[in-house]
Coordinates of C-alpha atoms in Angstrom, one line a residue:
M204 CA 45.8 211.5 -91.6
K205 CA 49.0 210.1 -90.5
T206 CA 51.8 209.6 -92.9
R207 CA 53.9 206.5 -92.6
I208 CA 57.7 206.2 -93.6
G209 CA 59.3 203.0 -93.8
I210 CA 58.2 200.4 -91.5
A211 CA 54.3 200.1 -91.7
T212 CA 53.4 198.4 -88.5
V213 CA 54.1 195.6 -86.2
L214 CA 52.6 192.3 -86.7
C215 CA 54.7 189.5 -84.9
G216 CA 56.7 190.5 -81.8
S217 CA 59.6 192.7 -83.1
L218 CA 58.8 191.7 -86.6
A219 CA 57.2 194.3 -88.9
L220 CA 55.8 194.3 -92.3
L221 CA 57.1 196.6 -94.6
S222 CA 55.1 199.3 -96.7
I223 CA 55.7 201.9 -99.4
P224 CA 57.7 204.7 -97.9
A225 CA 56.2 208.2 -97.2
L226 CA 52.7 206.9 -98.5
A227 CA 49.5 208.3 -96.5
Q228 CA 47.2 205.6 -95.4
A229 CA 44.0 206.2 -96.9
K230 CA 40.7 205.7 -95.1
L231 CA 38.6 203.4 -97.5
E232 CA 35.7 201.2 -97.7
T233 CA 36.8 197.7 -97.5
G234 CA 35.9 196.0 -100.8
G235 CA 34.5 199.0 -102.5
Q236 CA 37.1 198.8 -105.1
K237 CA 38.3 195.5 -107.1
P238 CA 41.1 195.5 -106.5
M239 CA 41.8 197.9 -103.9
P240 CA 44.1 200.9 -104.7
A241 CA 47.0 199.7 -102.1
A242 CA 47.6 196.8 -100.2
E243 CA 47.2 198.6 -96.8
W244 CA 44.1 200.9 -95.7
I245 CA 42.1 202.0 -92.7
D246 CA 38.9 200.5 -92.8
Q247 CA 36.3 203.6 -92.7
S248 CA 33.5 201.7 -90.8
T249 CA 35.9 200.6 -88.0
G250 CA 39.0 202.9 -88.0
H251 CA 41.3 199.6 -88.0
T252 CA 44.1 199.1 -90.4
V253 CA 43.5 196.3 -92.9
M254 CA 46.5 194.7 -95.0
R255 CA 46.5 192.3 -97.7
L256 CA 49.1 189.7 -97.0
T257 CA 49.5 187.7 -100.3
P258 CA 50.5 188.8 -103.7
Q259 CA 47.9 189.1 -106.3
D260 CA 49.7 186.4 -108.5
G261 CA 46.9 184.0 -108.3
S262 CA 44.1 183.1 -105.6
N263 CA 45.5 182.4 -101.9
A264 CA 44.0 180.8 -99.4
G265 CA 44.6 180.6 -95.3
F266 CA 44.3 177.6 -93.4
Y267 CA 41.2 176.4 -91.4
F268 CA 40.4 178.2 -88.3
H269 CA 41.7 175.6 -85.6
N270 CA 45.0 174.7 -87.9
N271 CA 48.0 176.9 -86.7
P272 CA 49.7 178.6 -89.8
F273 CA 52.5 180.0 -87.9
L274 CA 56.1 179.1 -87.5
K275 CA 58.4 181.3 -85.3
A276 CA 61.2 183.5 -86.7
K277 CA 65.0 182.1 -86.6
G278 CA 67.0 184.8 -85.4
S279 CA 65.8 188.2 -87.1
E280 CA 64.8 186.6 -90.2
G281 CA 61.1 187.1 -89.8
D282 CA 58.0 184.9 -88.7
L283 CA 56.4 182.7 -91.1
M284 CA 53.0 182.0 -92.2
V285 CA 52.1 178.7 -94.4
Y286 CA 49.1 179.3 -96.7
Y287 CA 47.7 177.7 -100.0
H288 CA 48.3 179.3 -103.5
T289 CA 46.4 178.3 -106.6
D290 CA 46.9 179.6 -110.1
A291 CA 47.0 178.4 -113.6
K292 CA 50.0 175.8 -112.9
G293 CA 48.1 174.2 -110.2
H294 CA 48.0 174.4 -106.3
Q295 CA 50.6 174.3 -103.6
L296 CA 51.5 175.5 -100.2
R297 CA 53.9 178.6 -99.9
V298 CA 55.3 180.6 -96.9
L299 CA 55.0 183.9 -96.2
N300 CA 57.8 185.9 -94.4
L301 CA 55.8 188.4 -92.3
K302 CA 58.5 190.7 -92.0
T303 CA 59.9 190.9 -95.5
R304 CA 56.6 190.3 -97.3
Q305 CA 58.6 187.8 -99.3
T306 CA 56.6 184.4 -100.4
T307 CA 58.4 181.1 -101.2
P308 CA 56.8 177.9 -102.3
V309 CA 57.0 175.0 -99.7
T310 CA 55.7 172.3 -102.2
R311 CA 55.8 171.5 -105.7
Y312 CA 52.7 171.8 -107.8
F313 CA 49.9 169.3 -107.2
A314 CA 46.4 169.1 -108.6
Q315 CA 45.3 168.5 -105.1
V316 CA 47.0 169.5 -101.8
H317 CA 45.3 169.2 -98.3
G318 CA 46.2 168.4 -94.7
E319 CA 47.7 171.8 -93.9
I320 CA 49.4 170.6 -90.7
V321 CA 52.6 172.7 -89.5
A322 CA 54.7 171.2 -86.9
P323 CA 56.2 174.2 -85.4
R324 CA 59.2 172.4 -83.5
H325 CA 60.7 170.4 -86.3
R326 CA 59.8 173.1 -88.7
E327 CA 57.8 170.8 -91.1
V328 CA 54.8 171.1 -93.0
F329 CA 52.6 168.0 -93.3
Y330 CA 50.3 167.5 -96.2
Q331 CA 48.6 165.0 -98.3
T332 CA 48.2 164.7 -102.2
R333 CA 45.7 161.8 -103.2
D334 CA 46.7 158.8 -100.9
T335 CA 50.3 160.2 -100.2
V336 CA 51.3 161.9 -97.0
Y337 CA 54.6 163.8 -97.2
A338 CA 56.4 166.5 -94.7
T339 CA 58.5 169.4 -95.9
N340 CA 60.8 171.2 -94.2
V341 CA 60.0 175.1 -94.7
D342 CA 63.7 176.2 -94.2
T343 CA 65.5 173.6 -96.2
R344 CA 62.4 172.5 -98.5
K345 CA 63.7 169.0 -98.0
T346 CA 60.7 166.6 -98.3
R347 CA 60.1 163.2 -97.0
L348 CA 57.4 160.5 -97.5
V349 CA 55.5 159.8 -94.4
Y350 CA 52.7 157.5 -95.6
V351 CA 50.9 156.0 -98.4
F352 CA 47.3 154.7 -98.0
A353 CA 46.2 151.7 -99.4
R354 CA 43.9 151.7 -102.2
D355 CA 40.9 150.2 -100.1
Y356 CA 41.8 152.6 -97.4
P357 CA 41.3 156.2 -98.8
A358 CA 41.8 158.3 -95.7
S359 CA 42.7 162.1 -94.9
I360 CA 45.1 163.4 -92.1
T361 CA 43.6 166.4 -90.2
S362 CA 45.8 166.7 -87.1
L363 CA 49.2 166.1 -85.3
N364 CA 49.8 165.7 -81.8
A365 CA 51.8 167.7 -79.4
D366 CA 54.9 166.2 -79.6
E367 CA 54.7 165.8 -83.6
T368 CA 55.0 162.0 -83.3
V369 CA 51.5 161.0 -84.2
L370 CA 49.3 162.1 -87.0
A371 CA 45.3 161.6 -87.0
G372 CA 42.5 161.6 -89.1
S373 CA 39.2 160.0 -90.2
M374 CA 38.2 157.4 -92.9
A375 CA 34.7 156.9 -94.1
G376 CA 33.0 153.8 -95.3
Q377 CA 32.4 152.9 -98.9
E378 CA 28.5 154.4 -98.9
A379 CA 29.7 157.7 -97.5
R380 CA 32.2 158.0 -100.6
D381 CA 29.6 157.2 -103.2
I382 CA 27.5 159.9 -101.7
L383 CA 30.2 162.4 -101.9
K384 CA 30.9 161.4 -105.5
K385 CA 27.3 161.8 -106.4
Y386 CA 26.3 164.6 -104.4
P387 CA 29.4 166.9 -104.2
A388 CA 27.7 169.9 -102.7
K389 CA 27.3 170.2 -99.0
S390 CA 23.8 171.0 -99.2
D391 CA 23.2 167.5 -101.1
F392 CA 25.6 165.2 -99.1
F393 CA 25.3 166.5 -95.5
N394 CA 21.9 164.9 -94.4
R395 CA 22.7 162.0 -96.7
I396 CA 25.8 160.8 -95.0
Y397 CA 24.4 161.4 -91.7
D398 CA 21.2 159.4 -92.4
A399 CA 23.2 156.6 -93.9
H400 CA 24.9 155.8 -90.4
V401 CA 27.9 154.4 -92.3
E402 CA 30.8 153.2 -90.4
H403 CA 33.7 155.2 -89.8
A404 CA 37.0 155.1 -88.1
L405 CA 39.5 157.0 -86.3
F406 CA 43.2 156.5 -87.1
T407 CA 46.8 157.4 -86.1
I408 CA 49.9 157.0 -88.3
N409 CA 53.3 157.1 -86.3
T410 CA 55.2 160.0 -88.1
K411 CA 58.5 157.8 -87.6
T412 CA 57.4 154.2 -87.9
R413 CA 54.9 154.8 -90.5
Q414 CA 52.6 152.5 -88.8
L415 CA 48.8 153.2 -89.1
Q416 CA 46.2 152.2 -86.2
E417 CA 42.8 152.2 -86.3
I418 CA 41.6 153.7 -82.6
Y419 CA 38.0 153.8 -82.9
K420 CA 35.0 152.8 -85.1
E421 CA 31.3 153.8 -85.2
N422 CA 28.7 153.7 -87.4
T423 CA 28.2 157.4 -87.7
W424 CA 29.8 160.1 -89.4
L425 CA 33.1 161.2 -87.6
G426 CA 35.0 164.6 -88.3
H427 CA 36.7 167.5 -87.1
V428 CA 39.5 165.8 -85.7
Q429 CA 42.0 168.0 -83.6
F430 CA 44.6 166.8 -81.2
S431 CA 45.0 168.9 -78.1
P432 CA 47.9 171.4 -78.3
T433 CA 49.6 170.2 -75.0
D434 CA 48.7 166.4 -74.3
P435 CA 49.8 164.1 -77.1
N436 CA 47.4 161.5 -76.3
L437 CA 44.3 163.5 -76.2
L438 CA 42.2 163.8 -79.6
M439 CA 39.3 165.4 -80.2
Y440 CA 36.4 164.6 -82.8
C441 CA 32.8 165.2 -83.4
H442 CA 29.6 163.3 -84.6
E443 CA 29.0 165.1 -88.0
G444 CA 25.8 165.8 -89.2
P445 CA 23.0 168.1 -88.4
W446 CA 24.0 169.8 -85.1
G447 CA 20.1 169.4 -83.3
K448 CA 20.2 165.8 -84.1
V449 CA 23.9 164.8 -82.7
D450 CA 25.9 164.7 -79.6
R451 CA 28.7 166.5 -81.3
I452 CA 31.8 167.0 -79.1
W453 CA 34.0 164.1 -78.0
H454 CA 37.6 163.4 -77.1
I455 CA 39.4 160.0 -77.0
N456 CA 42.8 159.2 -75.3
I457 CA 44.7 157.3 -78.2
K458 CA 46.5 155.1 -75.5
T459 CA 43.7 154.2 -73.3
K460 CA 40.8 154.2 -76.0
A461 CA 38.7 155.9 -73.3
V462 CA 36.1 158.2 -75.1
R463 CA 34.0 161.3 -73.4
L464 CA 30.9 163.4 -74.4
M465 CA 32.1 167.0 -73.9
H466 CA 28.8 168.8 -74.0
K467 CA 25.2 167.1 -73.5
R468 CA 22.4 169.0 -74.8
T469 CA 20.3 170.5 -72.0
V470 CA 17.4 172.3 -74.0
D471 CA 15.2 171.3 -76.8
G472 CA 16.5 172.7 -80.1
E473 CA 20.0 173.4 -78.6
I474 CA 23.1 173.1 -81.1
A475 CA 26.7 172.9 -80.4
G476 CA 30.0 172.9 -82.7
H477 CA 32.9 174.2 -84.5
E478 CA 34.9 173.1 -81.4
F479 CA 38.3 174.1 -80.8
F480 CA 41.3 173.8 -78.1
S481 CA 42.3 176.6 -75.9
P482 CA 46.2 177.4 -76.5
D483 CA 46.8 175.4 -72.9
G484 CA 44.9 172.6 -73.9
Q485 CA 42.5 172.9 -70.6
T486 CA 39.4 173.8 -72.6
I487 CA 37.2 172.9 -75.7
W488 CA 35.6 176.0 -77.0
F489 CA 32.5 175.8 -79.2
D490 CA 29.7 177.5 -80.7
L491 CA 26.4 176.9 -78.4
Q492 CA 22.9 177.8 -79.3
K493 CA 20.2 177.4 -76.6
P494 CA 17.8 176.8 -78.7
R495 CA 19.2 177.2 -82.2
S496 CA 19.0 180.7 -84.0
V497 CA 17.4 182.3 -80.4
T498 CA 20.2 182.5 -78.0
F499 CA 24.1 182.7 -78.7
Y500 CA 27.0 182.0 -76.8
L501 CA 30.7 180.8 -77.0
A502 CA 30.9 178.2 -74.8
G503 CA 34.0 176.4 -73.0
A504 CA 34.2 172.9 -71.4
N505 CA 37.0 171.9 -69.2
V506 CA 38.5 168.8 -70.8
K507 CA 39.1 167.2 -67.4
T508 CA 36.2 168.2 -65.4
G509 CA 33.3 169.1 -68.2
Q510 CA 32.5 172.4 -66.2
E511 CA 31.5 175.1 -68.6
K512 CA 31.7 178.6 -68.9
L513 CA 29.3 180.5 -71.4
Y514 CA 29.7 184.0 -73.0
Q515 CA 26.6 185.3 -74.4
M516 CA 26.6 187.6 -77.6
D517 CA 24.1 189.5 -79.6
R518 CA 22.7 187.9 -82.9
N519 CA 24.6 190.3 -85.0
E520 CA 27.8 189.1 -83.2
W521 CA 27.5 185.7 -84.2
S522 CA 30.4 184.1 -86.2
I523 CA 30.6 180.9 -88.3
H524 CA 34.1 180.3 -86.5
F525 CA 35.5 181.8 -83.5
N526 CA 39.0 181.9 -82.1
I527 CA 41.2 182.9 -79.0
S528 CA 44.3 184.9 -78.6
P529 CA 47.6 183.4 -77.3
D530 CA 47.2 185.0 -73.8
Q531 CA 43.6 183.7 -73.7
K532 CA 42.3 187.1 -72.7
L533 CA 40.5 188.1 -76.2
F534 CA 38.2 186.1 -78.5
A535 CA 37.2 186.9 -82.1
G536 CA 34.7 185.9 -84.8
D537 CA 34.5 185.8 -88.6
G538 CA 31.0 186.9 -88.7
G539 CA 28.2 185.4 -91.0
D540 CA 25.6 186.5 -93.7
A541 CA 21.7 186.9 -93.2
G542 CA 21.7 183.0 -94.6
Q543 CA 23.5 181.7 -91.9
V544 CA 22.0 179.9 -88.8
A545 CA 21.9 183.1 -86.8
K546 CA 19.9 184.9 -89.6
A547 CA 21.7 188.0 -88.6
P548 CA 20.6 191.1 -90.5
D549 CA 23.8 192.9 -89.8
G550 CA 26.4 190.2 -89.2
M551 CA 28.9 190.6 -92.0
W552 CA 32.1 191.7 -89.8
I553 CA 35.3 190.6 -88.4
N554 CA 34.7 191.2 -84.7
L555 CA 37.0 191.1 -81.7
F556 CA 35.3 190.1 -78.3
R557 CA 36.6 191.1 -74.6
P558 CA 34.9 189.0 -72.0
E559 CA 32.9 190.9 -69.4
G560 CA 31.5 188.9 -66.9
D561 CA 29.0 186.2 -68.5
K562 CA 29.0 188.1 -72.0
F563 CA 31.2 189.6 -74.8
R564 CA 31.5 193.1 -75.5
A565 CA 32.2 193.4 -79.2
E566 CA 34.2 195.4 -81.3
R567 CA 34.1 195.5 -85.0
L568 CA 37.2 195.5 -86.8
V569 CA 36.6 194.8 -90.5
N570 CA 33.3 195.6 -92.5
M571 CA 32.8 192.5 -94.7
Q572 CA 29.7 193.8 -96.6
H573 CA 31.6 193.1 -100.0
H574 CA 32.7 189.6 -98.9
G575 CA 30.8 186.4 -100.1
Y576 CA 30.4 184.1 -97.2
K577 CA 30.3 181.1 -99.3
L578 CA 34.0 181.4 -98.3
E579 CA 34.6 181.2 -94.6
P580 CA 37.0 183.9 -93.4
N581 CA 38.4 181.3 -90.9
I582 CA 40.5 184.0 -88.2
H583 CA 43.5 183.3 -86.5
F584 CA 45.2 185.8 -83.9
T585 CA 49.0 186.1 -84.6
P586 CA 51.6 184.8 -82.4
D587 CA 51.8 188.2 -80.6
G588 CA 48.2 188.7 -80.3
K589 CA 48.0 191.9 -82.2
W590 CA 46.7 190.9 -85.4
L591 CA 44.1 189.1 -87.1
V592 CA 44.4 187.0 -90.1
F593 CA 41.7 186.0 -92.2
R594 CA 40.6 185.2 -95.9
A595 CA 38.5 187.0 -98.0
N596 CA 37.3 187.7 -101.7
F597 CA 35.9 191.1 -101.3
E598 CA 38.7 192.5 -103.9
G599 CA 37.2 189.7 -106.4
E600 CA 39.8 186.9 -106.0
E601 CA 40.4 185.2 -102.4
Q602 CA 43.4 186.7 -100.6
V603 CA 44.9 186.3 -97.1
Y604 CA 44.5 189.7 -95.0
G605 CA 45.5 191.1 -91.5
V606 CA 43.5 193.4 -89.5
E607 CA 45.3 195.3 -86.6
I608 CA 43.4 195.0 -83.1
A609 CA 44.7 198.4 -82.0
K610 CA 42.7 201.2 -84.0
A611 CA 45.0 203.1 -86.4
A612 CA 46.3 206.4 -85.4
L613 CA 45.0 209.0 -87.5

């Protein structure tokens, strides 16, 4: 067993997370104790270092898998990660310095905060509380009002374009809102909203002029709205509902309003979803099953040509969500329990994937046997590609963790 003195391990570039001096790093069962005896340990099943990143002063949640939570360091101050914090006072956004482990509130306490959009160029966080959209600078904490939705237009922001001038989101018709209010559980509202074929709209908001524009309407459930990370005019969205019934993945040019289906079903029972952009904006990656629950792929469609690349994986390697490293050489998945669509008997792992030909070679990073998968881990690669960040409840309360991709040196 290796004894660490001073700096624990590198997380983002030249930045480091601090640990207790002269503390031997223990090899432990992840989640085998509640709470774990230390904030850092080696997962005894995988040999990889796991670290709790957030303080245990409440419940802490990472961002959804395709929403970037990171901001680059200013000088030597340390890279930052934005996350949600909830305690008896309420719900707010915080920022974690990945070098010092110091946390700082970004927003004041609200009953509800959502939106979770980081603007790395302007070092702001966009978020929404009820009908109001704000932007707060993470360095100065200066907050500005961006937009207030009309009472008869209860919409939600979900994405910011590449040049940070336009927000986007979707708005559901009244019947869909009534269904959500009456049936708050996803298992109850999901099929009902799809079957209702309520009109939905995609909209944009100019962050400077505060003008809202509806750019697309359809009598079907629209969601999963994401801007390209490189093309400020390209917006991806999906047809929500049972994946076996929808042609799910689309994009629209917000200037020309031209829409395009990005993947067409090729066999009966095929499903595709949980789509996300590659860092260079050239590919849309998504979970593909041909047919459902039988053969599993991560597929990528070129945004211009539609040409697809498929990587096959085993049932136990399937994940609720996937992600890609900044250099686009590695992929990762957050696993799933036996109740998920893959019906995997041994799928509760955080996995790293290395492409080999048309298949993935998987490496297990974290044993998630003590995690409740009703909480989706939602993995993110750190900016240097050396760690994966995820959320979990294996200590009893939701916290944000990191796992080092390189195995621990013992």
